GROMACS .gro file of C-alpha atoms in nm:
model
  507
    1MET     CA    1  -5.154  -9.143  -1.189
    2ALA     CA    2  -5.232  -9.092  -1.557
    3ASP     CA    3  -4.914  -8.892  -1.615
    4ARG     CA    4  -4.704  -9.196  -1.527
    5LYS     CA    5  -4.856  -9.419  -1.794
    6THR     CA    6  -4.623  -9.514  -2.072
    7HIS     CA    7  -4.885  -9.689  -2.281
    8ARG     CA    8  -5.232  -9.608  -2.412
    9ARG     CA    9  -5.517  -9.748  -2.202
   10MET     CA   10  -5.718  -9.994  -2.411
   11THR     CA   11  -6.086  -9.952  -2.482
   12SER     CA   12  -6.329 -10.213  -2.353
   13ALA     CA   13  -6.360 -10.361  -2.702
   14GLU     CA   14  -5.982 -10.397  -2.727
   15GLN     CA   15  -5.968 -10.563  -2.384
   16VAL     CA   16  -6.233 -10.813  -2.495
   17ARG     CA   17  -6.038 -10.895  -2.809
   18ARG     CA   18  -5.720 -10.948  -2.609
   19SER     CA   19  -5.907 -11.165  -2.361
   20GLU     CA   20  -6.043 -11.379  -2.644
   21GLN     CA   21  -5.697 -11.415  -2.795
   22ASN     CA   22  -5.534 -11.508  -2.465
   23HIS     CA   23  -5.805 -11.706  -2.299
   24GLY     CA   24  -6.083 -11.788  -2.543
   25GLY     CA   25  -6.455 -11.715  -2.507
   26GLY     CA   26  -6.653 -11.830  -2.204
   27HIS     CA   27  -6.887 -12.125  -2.210
   28TYR     CA   28  -7.143 -11.996  -1.963
   29ALA     CA   29  -7.446 -11.789  -2.056
   30ALA     CA   30  -7.452 -11.436  -1.921
   31THR     CA   31  -7.681 -11.359  -1.630
   32PRO     CA   32  -7.952 -11.094  -1.687
   33LEU     CA   33  -7.774 -10.852  -1.453
   34ARG     CA   34  -7.538 -10.582  -1.565
   35THR     CA   35  -7.271 -10.395  -1.376
   36PRO     CA   36  -7.125 -10.090  -1.553
   37ARG     CA   37  -6.754 -10.043  -1.519
   38THR     CA   38  -6.626  -9.737  -1.339
   39THR     CA   39  -6.297  -9.565  -1.392
   40SER     CA   40  -6.147  -9.303  -1.165
   41ARG     CA   41  -5.857  -9.077  -1.232
   42SER     CA   42  -5.677  -8.825  -1.014
   43ALA     CA   43  -5.570  -8.484  -1.135
   44SER     CA   44  -5.208  -8.473  -1.233
   45GLY     CA   45  -4.964  -8.213  -1.359
   46SER     CA   46  -4.833  -8.247  -1.710
   47ALA     CA   47  -4.476  -8.133  -1.643
   48ARG     CA   48  -4.202  -8.392  -1.654
   49HIS     CA   49  -4.078  -8.437  -1.297
   50VAL     CA   50  -3.705  -8.428  -1.250
   51ALA     CA   51  -3.587  -8.578  -0.924
   52SER     CA   52  -3.352  -8.393  -0.698
   53ARG     CA   53  -3.070  -8.557  -0.507
   54SER     CA   54  -3.322  -8.715  -0.271
   55GLU     CA   55  -3.421  -9.055  -0.407
   56GLY     CA   56  -3.526  -9.398  -0.288
   57VAL     CA   57  -3.513  -9.467   0.081
   58ASP     CA   58  -3.420  -9.104   0.158
   59SER     CA   59  -3.754  -8.977   0.037
   60TYR     CA   60  -3.933  -9.002   0.366
   61VAL     CA   61  -3.670  -8.959   0.634
   62SER     CA   62  -3.659  -8.629   0.805
   63ARG     CA   63  -3.295  -8.557   0.872
   64ARG     CA   64  -2.958  -8.633   0.711
   65ARG     CA   65  -2.869  -8.836   1.017
   66LYS     CA   66  -3.157  -9.069   0.938
   67LYS     CA   67  -3.044  -9.091   0.577
   68ARG     CA   68  -2.700  -9.203   0.688
   69ARG     CA   69  -2.858  -9.461   0.917
   70VAL     CA   70  -3.060  -9.609   0.631
   71ARG     CA   71  -2.754  -9.621   0.407
   72VAL     CA   72  -2.571  -9.808   0.682
   73LEU     CA   73  -2.866 -10.045   0.713
   74ARG     CA   74  -2.858 -10.113   0.340
   75VAL     CA   75  -2.487 -10.193   0.355
   76LEU     CA   76  -2.536 -10.418   0.657
   77LEU     CA   77  -2.820 -10.596   0.482
   78VAL     CA   78  -2.598 -10.677   0.187
   79LEU     CA   79  -2.317 -10.789   0.415
   80PHE     CA   80  -2.549 -11.012   0.615
   81LEU     CA   81  -2.688 -11.160   0.298
   82VAL     CA   82  -2.341 -11.245   0.177
   83ALA     CA   83  -2.244 -11.384   0.518
   84PHE     CA   84  -2.557 -11.593   0.527
   85VAL     CA   85  -2.492 -11.776   0.203
   86GLY     CA   86  -2.119 -11.755   0.164
   87VAL     CA   87  -1.927 -11.529  -0.068
   88GLY     CA   88  -1.896 -11.467  -0.440
   89THR     CA   89  -2.075 -11.714  -0.662
   90ALA     CA   90  -2.250 -11.879  -0.368
   91ALA     CA   91  -2.435 -11.555  -0.290
   92ALA     CA   92  -2.532 -11.509  -0.652
   93ALA     CA   93  -2.650 -11.869  -0.676
   94TYR     CA   94  -2.860 -11.826  -0.361
   95ILE     CA   95  -3.034 -11.516  -0.497
   96ILE     CA   96  -3.094 -11.687  -0.832
   97ARG     CA   97  -3.245 -11.987  -0.653
   98ILE     CA   98  -3.486 -11.772  -0.452
   99ASN     CA   99  -3.586 -11.577  -0.762
  100GLY     CA  100  -3.646 -11.905  -0.941
  101THR     CA  101  -3.865 -12.028  -0.656
  102PHE     CA  102  -4.064 -11.703  -0.647
  103GLN     CA  103  -4.134 -11.721  -1.020
  104GLU     CA  104  -4.141 -12.091  -1.101
  105ASP     CA  105  -4.523 -12.088  -1.133
  106VAL     CA  106  -4.541 -11.767  -1.335
  107THR     CA  107  -4.719 -11.840  -1.662
  108ASP     CA  108  -4.636 -11.699  -2.004
  109GLU     CA  109  -4.970 -11.520  -1.995
  110ILE     CA  110  -4.876 -11.338  -1.674
  111ARG     CA  111  -4.540 -11.239  -1.822
  112ALA     CA  112  -4.718 -11.107  -2.132
  113GLN     CA  113  -4.964 -10.915  -1.915
  114LEU     CA  114  -4.696 -10.746  -1.701
  115THR     CA  115  -4.468 -10.583  -1.955
  116GLU     CA  116  -4.428 -10.247  -1.780
  117PRO     CA  117  -4.154 -10.220  -1.514
  118VAL     CA  118  -4.246 -10.159  -1.151
  119GLU     CA  119  -4.138  -9.807  -1.060
  120MET     CA  120  -4.080  -9.843  -0.687
  121GLN     CA  121  -4.016  -9.471  -0.647
  122ASP     CA  122  -4.379  -9.412  -0.747
  123PRO     CA  123  -4.696  -9.566  -0.606
  124PHE     CA  124  -4.777  -9.892  -0.785
  125TYR     CA  125  -5.057 -10.146  -0.777
  126MET     CA  126  -5.020 -10.516  -0.712
  127LEU     CA  127  -5.287 -10.783  -0.734
  128LEU     CA  128  -5.277 -11.026  -0.439
  129LEU     CA  129  -5.462 -11.353  -0.486
  130GLY     CA  130  -5.520 -11.626  -0.232
  131VAL     CA  131  -5.593 -11.950  -0.415
  132ASP     CA  132  -5.694 -12.275  -0.248
  133LYS     CA  133  -5.481 -12.544  -0.412
  134SER     CA  134  -5.513 -12.795  -0.132
  135GLU     CA  135  -5.402 -13.151  -0.192
  136GLY     CA  136  -5.755 -13.280  -0.140
  137ARG     CA  137  -5.898 -13.044  -0.399
  138ALA     CA  138  -5.625 -13.129  -0.648
  139GLN     CA  139  -5.690 -13.502  -0.601
  140ASP     CA  140  -6.062 -13.455  -0.655
  141TRP     CA  141  -6.052 -13.211  -0.943
  142GLY     CA  142  -5.698 -13.207  -1.081
  143ASP     CA  143  -5.434 -12.934  -1.050
  144SER     CA  144  -5.534 -12.732  -1.357
  145ALA     CA  145  -5.604 -12.362  -1.292
  146SER     CA  146  -5.952 -12.416  -1.439
  147ASN     CA  147  -6.042 -12.617  -1.128
  148PHE     CA  148  -5.957 -12.338  -0.885
  149ARG     CA  149  -6.127 -12.018  -0.778
  150SER     CA  150  -5.954 -11.722  -0.619
  151ASP     CA  151  -6.108 -11.703  -0.274
  152THR     CA  152  -5.909 -11.393  -0.179
  153ILE     CA  153  -5.879 -11.096  -0.415
  154ILE     CA  154  -5.693 -10.792  -0.286
  155LEU     CA  155  -5.587 -10.484  -0.480
  156ALA     CA  156  -5.277 -10.341  -0.309
  157ARG     CA  157  -5.135  -9.993  -0.356
  158VAL     CA  158  -4.772  -9.969  -0.246
  159ASP     CA  159  -4.635  -9.618  -0.195
  160ALA     CA  160  -4.278  -9.633  -0.063
  161PRO     CA  161  -4.205  -9.256  -0.088
  162SER     CA  162  -4.511  -9.176   0.123
  163GLN     CA  163  -4.466  -9.483   0.349
  164LYS     CA  164  -4.819  -9.609   0.283
  165VAL     CA  165  -4.967  -9.947   0.194
  166THR     CA  166  -5.336  -9.976   0.103
  167LEU     CA  167  -5.526 -10.305   0.072
  168VAL     CA  168  -5.872 -10.317  -0.082
  169SER     CA  169  -6.051 -10.653  -0.077
  170ILE     CA  170  -6.283 -10.731  -0.368
  171PRO     CA  171  -6.558 -10.977  -0.264
  172ARG     CA  172  -6.528 -11.299  -0.460
  173ASP     CA  173  -6.903 -11.288  -0.547
  174THR     CA  174  -6.878 -10.941  -0.704
  175LEU     CA  175  -7.063 -10.939  -1.038
  176VAL     CA  176  -6.853 -10.791  -1.319
  177ASP     CA  177  -6.873 -10.766  -1.696
  178MET     CA  178  -6.617 -10.997  -1.858
  179GLY     CA  179  -6.700 -10.910  -2.217
  180SER     CA  180  -6.742 -11.222  -2.428
  181ASN     CA  181  -6.724 -11.433  -2.112
  182GLY     CA  182  -7.043 -11.276  -1.987
  183GLU     CA  183  -7.139 -11.117  -1.658
  184ARG     CA  184  -7.028 -11.340  -1.377
  185LYS     CA  185  -6.865 -11.351  -1.035
  186ILE     CA  186  -6.521 -11.198  -1.036
  187ASN     CA  187  -6.351 -11.505  -0.889
  188ASP     CA  188  -6.452 -11.700  -1.201
  189ALA     CA  189  -6.183 -11.508  -1.387
  190TYR     CA  190  -5.913 -11.730  -1.238
  191SER     CA  191  -6.075 -12.049  -1.362
  192ILE     CA  192  -6.116 -11.894  -1.710
  193GLY     CA  193  -5.766 -11.762  -1.762
  194GLY     CA  194  -5.561 -11.783  -1.444
  195GLY     CA  195  -5.386 -11.488  -1.285
  196ALA     CA  196  -5.334 -11.303  -1.613
  197TYR     CA  197  -5.703 -11.286  -1.690
  198MET     CA  198  -5.782 -11.197  -1.330
  199MET     CA  199  -5.551 -10.896  -1.363
  200GLU     CA  200  -5.733 -10.787  -1.679
  201VAL     CA  201  -6.069 -10.808  -1.508
  202VAL     CA  202  -5.956 -10.627  -1.190
  203GLU     CA  203  -5.785 -10.353  -1.391
  204ASP     CA  204  -6.104 -10.290  -1.585
  205PHE     CA  205  -6.315 -10.302  -1.270
  206SER     CA  206  -6.095 -10.068  -1.063
  207GLY     CA  207  -5.973  -9.833  -1.334
  208VAL     CA  208  -5.605  -9.857  -1.236
  209ASP     CA  209  -5.300 -10.019  -1.393
  210ILE     CA  210  -5.165 -10.328  -1.218
  211THR     CA  211  -4.790 -10.374  -1.260
  212ALA     CA  212  -4.716 -10.655  -1.012
  213TYR     CA  213  -4.873 -10.986  -0.919
  214ALA     CA  214  -4.858 -11.212  -0.614
  215GLU     CA  215  -5.036 -11.540  -0.550
  216VAL     CA  216  -5.045 -11.715  -0.213
  217ASP     CA  217  -5.117 -12.086  -0.181
  218PHE     CA  218  -5.328 -12.118   0.135
  219GLU     CA  219  -5.182 -12.460   0.211
  220GLN     CA  220  -4.836 -12.306   0.243
  221PHE     CA  221  -4.952 -12.000   0.435
  222THR     CA  222  -4.866 -12.137   0.778
  223ALA     CA  223  -4.494 -12.154   0.699
  224ILE     CA  224  -4.475 -11.778   0.646
  225VAL     CA  225  -4.619 -11.695   0.989
  226ASP     CA  226  -4.420 -11.962   1.172
  227ALA     CA  227  -4.096 -11.852   1.005
  228ILE     CA  228  -4.126 -11.507   1.164
  229GLY     CA  229  -4.225 -11.638   1.506
  230GLY     CA  230  -4.598 -11.571   1.484
  231VAL     CA  231  -4.787 -11.243   1.453
  232GLU     CA  232  -4.982 -11.026   1.695
  233VAL     CA  233  -5.349 -10.960   1.624
  234THR     CA  234  -5.634 -10.796   1.813
  235LEU     CA  235  -5.979 -10.954   1.783
  236PRO     CA  236  -6.282 -10.750   1.898
  237VAL     CA  237  -6.487 -11.069   1.937
  238ALA     CA  238  -6.397 -11.435   1.977
  239VAL     CA  239  -6.348 -11.631   1.654
  240SER     CA  240  -6.460 -11.993   1.666
  241ASP     CA  241  -6.513 -12.182   1.342
  242ARG     CA  242  -6.501 -12.561   1.334
  243LEU     CA  243  -6.475 -12.580   0.955
  244ALA     CA  244  -6.180 -12.339   0.955
  245ALA     CA  245  -6.021 -12.523   1.251
  246VAL     CA  246  -5.978 -12.210   1.458
  247ASP     CA  247  -6.087 -12.113   1.810
  248LEU     CA  248  -5.946 -11.783   1.933
  249PRO     CA  249  -6.062 -11.563   2.221
  250ALA     CA  250  -6.125 -11.191   2.190
  251GLY     CA  251  -5.835 -10.959   2.266
  252THR     CA  252  -5.474 -10.905   2.169
  253GLN     CA  253  -5.269 -11.222   2.123
  254THR     CA  254  -4.982 -11.376   1.927
  255ILE     CA  255  -5.098 -11.649   1.690
  256ASN     CA  256  -4.902 -11.916   1.503
  257GLY     CA  257  -4.927 -12.019   1.139
  258ALA     CA  258  -5.212 -12.267   1.179
  259GLN     CA  259  -5.417 -12.016   1.378
  260ALA     CA  260  -5.347 -11.741   1.124
  261LEU     CA  261  -5.461 -11.969   0.842
  262GLY     CA  262  -5.778 -12.057   1.032
  263LEU     CA  263  -5.847 -11.689   1.099
  264CYS     CA  264  -5.808 -11.610   0.728
  265ARG     CA  265  -6.052 -11.888   0.640
  266ALA     CA  266  -6.312 -11.836   0.914
  267ARG     CA  267  -6.645 -11.700   0.795
  268HIS     CA  268  -6.900 -11.908   0.985
  269ALA     CA  269  -6.764 -11.756   1.305
  270TYR     CA  270  -6.958 -11.447   1.198
  271ASP     CA  271  -7.291 -11.612   1.112
  272ASP     CA  272  -7.462 -11.407   1.383
  273TYR     CA  273  -7.349 -11.086   1.215
  274GLY     CA  274  -7.422 -11.179   0.852
  275GLY     CA  275  -7.186 -11.144   0.556
  276GLY     CA  276  -6.921 -11.384   0.683
  277ASP     CA  277  -6.707 -11.335   0.372
  278PHE     CA  278  -6.668 -10.966   0.453
  279TYR     CA  279  -6.550 -11.025   0.809
  280ARG     CA  280  -6.314 -11.294   0.685
  281ALA     CA  281  -6.170 -11.049   0.428
  282ALA     CA  282  -6.113 -10.790   0.701
  283ASN     CA  283  -5.926 -11.049   0.908
  284GLN     CA  284  -5.715 -11.140   0.605
  285ARG     CA  285  -5.608 -10.778   0.564
  286MET     CA  286  -5.530 -10.760   0.935
  287VAL     CA  287  -5.308 -11.070   0.917
  288ILE     CA  288  -5.124 -10.934   0.612
  289GLY     CA  289  -5.063 -10.609   0.799
  290ALA     CA  290  -4.942 -10.801   1.104
  291ILE     CA  291  -4.699 -10.999   0.886
  292ILE     CA  292  -4.563 -10.678   0.733
  293LYS     CA  293  -4.528 -10.525   1.079
  294LYS     CA  294  -4.339 -10.827   1.211
  295ILE     CA  295  -4.105 -10.863   0.910
  296LEU     CA  296  -4.002 -10.498   0.931
  297THR     CA  297  -3.887 -10.552   1.291
  298LEU     CA  298  -3.655 -10.839   1.199
  299ASP     CA  299  -3.277 -10.813   1.186
  300PRO     CA  300  -3.126 -10.841   0.835
  301VAL     CA  301  -3.042 -11.212   0.860
  302SER     CA  302  -3.390 -11.302   0.987
  303MET     CA  303  -3.541 -11.085   0.713
  304VAL     CA  304  -3.347 -11.276   0.448
  305ASN     CA  305  -3.466 -11.603   0.607
  306ALA     CA  306  -3.824 -11.477   0.596
  307VAL     CA  307  -3.792 -11.382   0.228
  308SER     CA  308  -3.653 -11.729   0.158
  309THR     CA  309  -3.957 -11.887   0.328
  310LEU     CA  310  -4.191 -11.655   0.139
  311ALA     CA  311  -4.043 -11.786  -0.184
  312GLY     CA  312  -4.180 -12.131  -0.109
  313SER     CA  313  -4.531 -12.004  -0.041
  314VAL     CA  314  -4.582 -11.713  -0.277
  315THR     CA  315  -4.558 -11.663  -0.652
  316VAL     CA  316  -4.441 -11.309  -0.731
  317TYR     CA  317  -4.381 -11.130  -1.061
  318PRO     CA  318  -4.199 -10.925  -1.181
  319LEU     CA  319  -4.044 -10.833  -0.843
  320THR     CA  320  -3.723 -11.018  -0.762
  321VAL     CA  321  -3.580 -11.096  -0.419
  322THR     CA  322  -3.356 -10.792  -0.461
  323ASP     CA  323  -3.660 -10.575  -0.528
  324ILE     CA  324  -3.842 -10.715  -0.226
  325VAL     CA  325  -3.550 -10.658   0.009
  326SER     CA  326  -3.507 -10.309  -0.136
  327LEU     CA  327  -3.872 -10.234  -0.064
  328ALA     CA  328  -3.832 -10.369   0.289
  329VAL     CA  329  -3.537 -10.136   0.343
  330GLN     CA  330  -3.735  -9.839   0.210
  331PHE     CA  331  -4.013  -9.924   0.455
  332GLN     CA  332  -3.782  -9.949   0.757
  333ASN     CA  333  -3.944  -9.635   0.901
  334PHE     CA  334  -4.294  -9.756   0.815
  335ASP     CA  335  -4.553  -9.728   1.092
  336VAL     CA  336  -4.816  -9.996   1.027
  337ASP     CA  337  -5.050  -9.839   1.281
  338THR     CA  338  -5.072  -9.512   1.083
  339GLY     CA  339  -4.956  -9.593   0.727
  340PHE     CA  340  -5.143  -9.918   0.662
  341TYR     CA  341  -5.486  -9.855   0.505
  342SER     CA  342  -5.758 -10.117   0.463
  343GLY     CA  343  -6.105 -10.151   0.313
  344GLN     CA  344  -6.323 -10.347   0.073
  345THR     CA  345  -6.535 -10.277  -0.233
  346PRO     CA  346  -6.878 -10.143  -0.134
  347THR     CA  347  -7.146 -10.378  -0.266
  348VAL     CA  348  -7.514 -10.464  -0.233
  349SER     CA  349  -7.609 -10.830  -0.188
  350THR     CA  350  -7.873 -10.975  -0.417
  351TYR     CA  351  -8.017 -11.321  -0.476
  352THR     CA  352  -8.084 -11.386  -0.845
  353ASN     CA  353  -8.155 -11.713  -1.024
  354ASN     CA  354  -8.081 -11.904  -0.701
  355VAL     CA  355  -7.735 -11.748  -0.679
  356TRP     CA  356  -7.598 -11.483  -0.443
  357TYR     CA  357  -7.420 -11.190  -0.609
  358GLU     CA  358  -7.252 -10.879  -0.478
  359LEU     CA  359  -7.348 -10.582  -0.696
  360PRO     CA  360  -7.095 -10.297  -0.676
  361ASP     CA  361  -7.221  -9.969  -0.534
  362GLU     CA  362  -7.099  -9.767  -0.832
  363SER     CA  363  -7.076  -9.425  -0.669
  364GLY     CA  364  -6.931  -9.569  -0.350
  365TRP     CA  365  -6.670  -9.771  -0.543
  366ARG     CA  366  -6.575  -9.469  -0.753
  367GLU     CA  367  -6.537  -9.255  -0.439
  368MET     CA  368  -6.329  -9.524  -0.269
  369MET     CA  369  -6.086  -9.560  -0.561
  370GLU     CA  370  -6.049  -9.182  -0.585
  371ARG     CA  371  -5.948  -9.179  -0.219
  372VAL     CA  372  -5.708  -9.470  -0.270
  373GLU     CA  373  -5.550  -9.297  -0.570
  374ALA     CA  374  -5.503  -8.983  -0.361
  375GLY     CA  375  -5.323  -9.180  -0.089
  376LEU     CA  376  -5.611  -9.161   0.160
  377PRO     CA  377  -5.777  -9.437   0.365
  378PRO     CA  378  -6.049  -9.616   0.162
  379TYR     CA  379  -6.338  -9.500   0.383
  380ALA     CA  380  -6.429  -9.137   0.439
  381ASP     CA  381  -6.562  -9.218   0.786
  382GLU     CA  382  -6.589  -9.515   1.017
  383SER     CA  383  -6.960  -9.571   0.950
  384GLN     CA  384  -6.880  -9.694   0.597
  385ASP     CA  385  -6.693  -9.997   0.737
  386PHE     CA  386  -6.962 -10.224   0.880
  387THR     CA  387  -6.700 -10.481   0.989
  388HIS     CA  388  -6.550 -10.230   1.234
  389GLY     CA  389  -6.566 -10.350   1.593
  390VAL     CA  390  -6.641 -10.709   1.491
  391ALA     CA  391  -6.362 -10.827   1.259
  392GLY     CA  392  -5.997 -10.769   1.335
  393SER     CA  393  -5.823 -10.460   1.205
  394ILE     CA  394  -5.484 -10.298   1.193
  395GLY     CA  395  -5.379  -9.955   1.076
  396VAL     CA  396  -5.631  -9.705   0.941
  397SER     CA  397  -5.951  -9.761   0.743
  398SER     CA  398  -6.119  -9.420   0.746
  399GLY     CA  399  -6.064  -9.049   0.793
  400ASP     CA  400  -5.808  -8.811   0.649
  401GLY     CA  401  -5.512  -9.035   0.732
  402SER     CA  402  -5.363  -8.794   0.983
  403VAL     CA  403  -5.421  -9.023   1.286
  404GLU     CA  404  -5.333  -8.770   1.553
  405GLU     CA  405  -5.015  -8.645   1.397
  406GLU     CA  406  -4.782  -8.504   1.656
  407GLU     CA  407  -4.760  -8.135   1.577
  408SER     CA  408  -4.453  -7.926   1.643
  409SER     CA  409  -4.460  -7.607   1.841
  410GLU     CA  410  -4.421  -7.410   1.517
  411GLY     CA  411  -4.790  -7.371   1.433
  412GLY     CA  412  -4.858  -7.737   1.350
  413ALA     CA  413  -4.584  -7.758   1.087
  414THR     CA  414  -4.392  -8.079   1.020
  415PHE     CA  415  -4.074  -8.113   0.818
  416SER     CA  416  -4.092  -8.434   0.619
  417GLY     CA  417  -4.262  -8.552   0.304
  418SER     CA  418  -4.222  -8.540  -0.073
  419VAL     CA  419  -4.237  -8.196  -0.233
  420LEU     CA  420  -4.265  -8.102  -0.601
  421VAL     CA  421  -4.092  -7.765  -0.644
  422LEU     CA  422  -4.203  -7.579  -0.958
  423ASN     CA  423  -4.021  -7.269  -1.080
  424GLY     CA  424  -4.289  -7.021  -1.184
  425THR     CA  425  -4.041  -6.747  -1.269
  426SER     CA  426  -3.776  -6.676  -1.530
  427VAL     CA  427  -3.501  -6.694  -1.268
  428SER     CA  428  -3.274  -6.981  -1.371
  429GLY     CA  429  -3.206  -7.248  -1.106
  430LEU     CA  430  -3.462  -7.114  -0.857
  431ALA     CA  431  -3.636  -7.450  -0.810
  432ALA     CA  432  -3.302  -7.626  -0.757
  433SER     CA  433  -3.183  -7.378  -0.496
  434LYS     CA  434  -3.511  -7.388  -0.304
  435SER     CA  435  -3.503  -7.767  -0.322
  436THR     CA  436  -3.166  -7.760  -0.148
  437GLU     CA  437  -3.320  -7.553   0.134
  438LEU     CA  438  -3.609  -7.796   0.168
  439GLU     CA  439  -3.377  -8.096   0.168
  440GLY     CA  440  -3.176  -7.943   0.448
  441ALA     CA  441  -3.496  -7.901   0.649
  442GLY     CA  442  -3.584  -8.269   0.614
  443PHE     CA  443  -3.807  -8.281   0.304
  444SER     CA  444  -3.760  -8.485  -0.013
  445PRO     CA  445  -3.785  -8.230  -0.294
  446TYR     CA  446  -3.813  -8.277  -0.672
  447ALA     CA  447  -3.732  -7.974  -0.889
  448ASP     CA  448  -3.908  -7.885  -1.213
  449SER     CA  449  -4.053  -7.592  -1.407
  450ALA     CA  450  -4.409  -7.466  -1.390
  451SER     CA  451  -4.617  -7.439  -1.706
  452SER     CA  452  -4.595  -7.058  -1.688
  453MET     CA  453  -4.316  -6.827  -1.574
  454ASP     CA  454  -4.517  -6.521  -1.471
  455HIS     CA  455  -4.594  -6.605  -1.107
  456THR     CA  456  -4.537  -6.312  -0.873
  457THR     CA  457  -4.663  -6.482  -0.557
  458SER     CA  458  -4.553  -6.823  -0.430
  459ASN     CA  459  -4.821  -7.074  -0.333
  460VAL     CA  460  -4.804  -7.406  -0.146
  461TYR     CA  461  -5.058  -7.680  -0.217
  462TYR     CA  462  -5.104  -8.001  -0.021
  463ASN     CA  463  -5.258  -8.333  -0.117
  464GLY     CA  464  -5.464  -8.547   0.119
  465SER     CA  465  -5.371  -8.499   0.483
  466ALA     CA  466  -5.034  -8.332   0.422
  467ARG     CA  467  -5.131  -7.983   0.542
  468SER     CA  468  -4.878  -7.993   0.825
  469SER     CA  469  -4.600  -8.070   0.573
  470ALA     CA  470  -4.722  -7.782   0.355
  471LEU     CA  471  -4.697  -7.549   0.655
  472GLY     CA  472  -4.340  -7.671   0.709
  473VAL     CA  473  -4.255  -7.601   0.344
  474ALA     CA  474  -4.401  -7.252   0.372
  475GLN     CA  475  -4.204  -7.179   0.688
  476THR     CA  476  -3.882  -7.309   0.536
  477LEU     CA  477  -3.916  -7.093   0.225
  478GLY     CA  478  -4.056  -6.785   0.400
  479ILE     CA  479  -4.399  -6.811   0.234
  480ASP     CA  480  -4.696  -6.670   0.425
  481GLU     CA  481  -4.932  -6.931   0.570
  482SER     CA  482  -5.223  -6.760   0.391
  483HIS     CA  483  -5.077  -6.897   0.066
  484VAL     CA  484  -5.111  -7.258   0.184
  485SER     CA  485  -5.418  -7.441   0.053
  486GLU     CA  486  -5.546  -7.779  -0.062
  487ASN     CA  487  -5.446  -7.884  -0.414
  488THR     CA  488  -5.756  -7.809  -0.622
  489GLU     CA  489  -5.562  -7.647  -0.907
  490GLY     CA  490  -5.483  -7.965  -1.100
  491TYR     CA  491  -5.120  -8.001  -0.992
  492SER     CA  492  -4.970  -8.346  -0.945
  493THR     CA  493  -5.112  -8.565  -0.670
  494GLU     CA  494  -4.804  -8.786  -0.665
  495TYR     CA  495  -4.641  -8.570  -0.396
  496ASP     CA  496  -4.747  -8.465  -0.050
  497VAL     CA  497  -4.687  -8.099  -0.130
  498VAL     CA  498  -4.656  -7.891  -0.447
  499VAL     CA  499  -4.497  -7.547  -0.422
  500VAL     CA  500  -4.514  -7.302  -0.713
  501LEU     CA  501  -4.240  -7.041  -0.675
  502GLY     CA  502  -4.305  -6.678  -0.756
  503THR     CA  503  -4.079  -6.375  -0.777
  504ASP     CA  504  -4.154  -6.298  -0.410
  505VAL     CA  505  -3.896  -6.560  -0.303
  506THR     CA  506  -3.620  -6.459  -0.543
  507ASN     CA  507  -3.470  -6.196  -0.313
   0.00000   0.00000   0.00000
C-alpha cells in the first residue's frame, strides 16, 4: 500500500500538533494506562505500474462477453437515470441535489482532512461511523458534535478490482493514545473533534490511510432498509432486547427497517454470552453486508432510488453520487457470500478506575491489519472470532479467502484476476504482448518493467489465496507449474498475481 502514497506519513509528534491546531487540547486527565500504536505495512514493488487496456469494471470479469455486458449495463444505468429525472438540465440538477444532500453535513475539518482523491481502481479505506443523534438526545444535550459519541466505528477496505469488501469493527471502549488529549476511549474522539479527528485517531491506530468518510445517523437508518424492501439475515440464536425494541427468532428471515435498527442496537440480548457490544458489532456488519447484497440485485432505476434515499440518511465525502453508482456498477459481479470479509479489533477487557476499557491485543491487531492489507479475511481461523455461532454473520471472517473455489479441470487453474506483468528481459514490448495473451484468456493484466532485465526463467507469484489464478497465468503463458509460488520476494501485493518474464518465453 505504501507505494500508492502521494504524501509523507506524519510522525506522531506532527499528528499531535495538527490535532491541537484543528481541535485544541483535551480537558480530561490521562488515565494511567498506555496503549502503544502499531503500524503495519505490506511489501510492495517500487516500479511504477502502467495499466493495460483493462481498466475499471473490466478488471474482474473473465471473458470479453462479460465485459460487453457490463458496458451495456453502464449505458443502461445512465439512460435509466436520465429517464428517471427527465432530460438535460433536470438530470444535472437531480445529481447536484443528491450530492448536496450527501455532503451537506460535511465540515471544513473533514474536507481539510481528506485532501487526497479516492482511487477507485485501487483498494481504499473508508471510515464508517454510526452516530446516535436522536431527537431526544439533541433536546437533552443540544445538537453540537461535542454531545455525541460514535457508537459504531468501522474501518472499511473497498477493493473493486478484486471484488472484495472488508469491514473491521473497532470497539468503542478501545483505549488509544490521543497525544495531548490523553489516553482515552476511542469513541471520545468524535466529541473532541468530530469526524475529522476520529479519522486522525483511527489512522494512527490502524496504520493505514483513510481517504473516504461516511457517517450514518441511526435515527434515519430505517429508511435505507425499507427503501430496498428489507434485507435477509440469518441469526444463529434468537435476539430479544426490550431496550433496543427488537424481538427476532433464530433462523433466516427478511427484516424491515425498524427490525434492522433494533438488531444493530441490541446488546443486552447477549447478556448470557458476555461482551454484548461485540455481538452487536457483528450484527451491524452483517446488516451492512445484507444491504450491499440487496442493493446490488436491484434494477438500475431502483438502485438510483436507493442511492437517493441513502443521501437522506448518510453523510459521505468525498465520494459523489456518480462515484457511488460507478462503484455499484463495478461490483455488479460481487458475491457477498465469498467476497465480503468481516471482523473486529482483538482486545482484552479490563476494569480500571471504575471504568471498563478494551486494551488492544497488539500482536493480534498487527496480524489482523496485515491480513486485511493483503486482501485476506481478518481472522486466520474461526477460533479467533468468539462471536461465531452466536451473532449473525455474512460472507467470510476467517481462512485463506478461497471459500471452496470451483476448480477447473485444468489442474485447479482459474482464468480471472488482476495480474502485474513485469518484463525481466531486454526484449522490447514483451510485457505488453504477454498482457494481450492474458487479457484474451480472461485476466486483467497491467504491463510494466522489472527492476532488472537479466531474467532467464519466468516466475509466477501469487498473493493471498490467488494460487489458482497464478496456475491459470502459468498455463496461458506456457510457464511450468514448478515456477509458481507465493509472493515472498517483495513484489507488489496490489495484484492477485505477479509474473516476472524471462527469456524462456520470448520464443
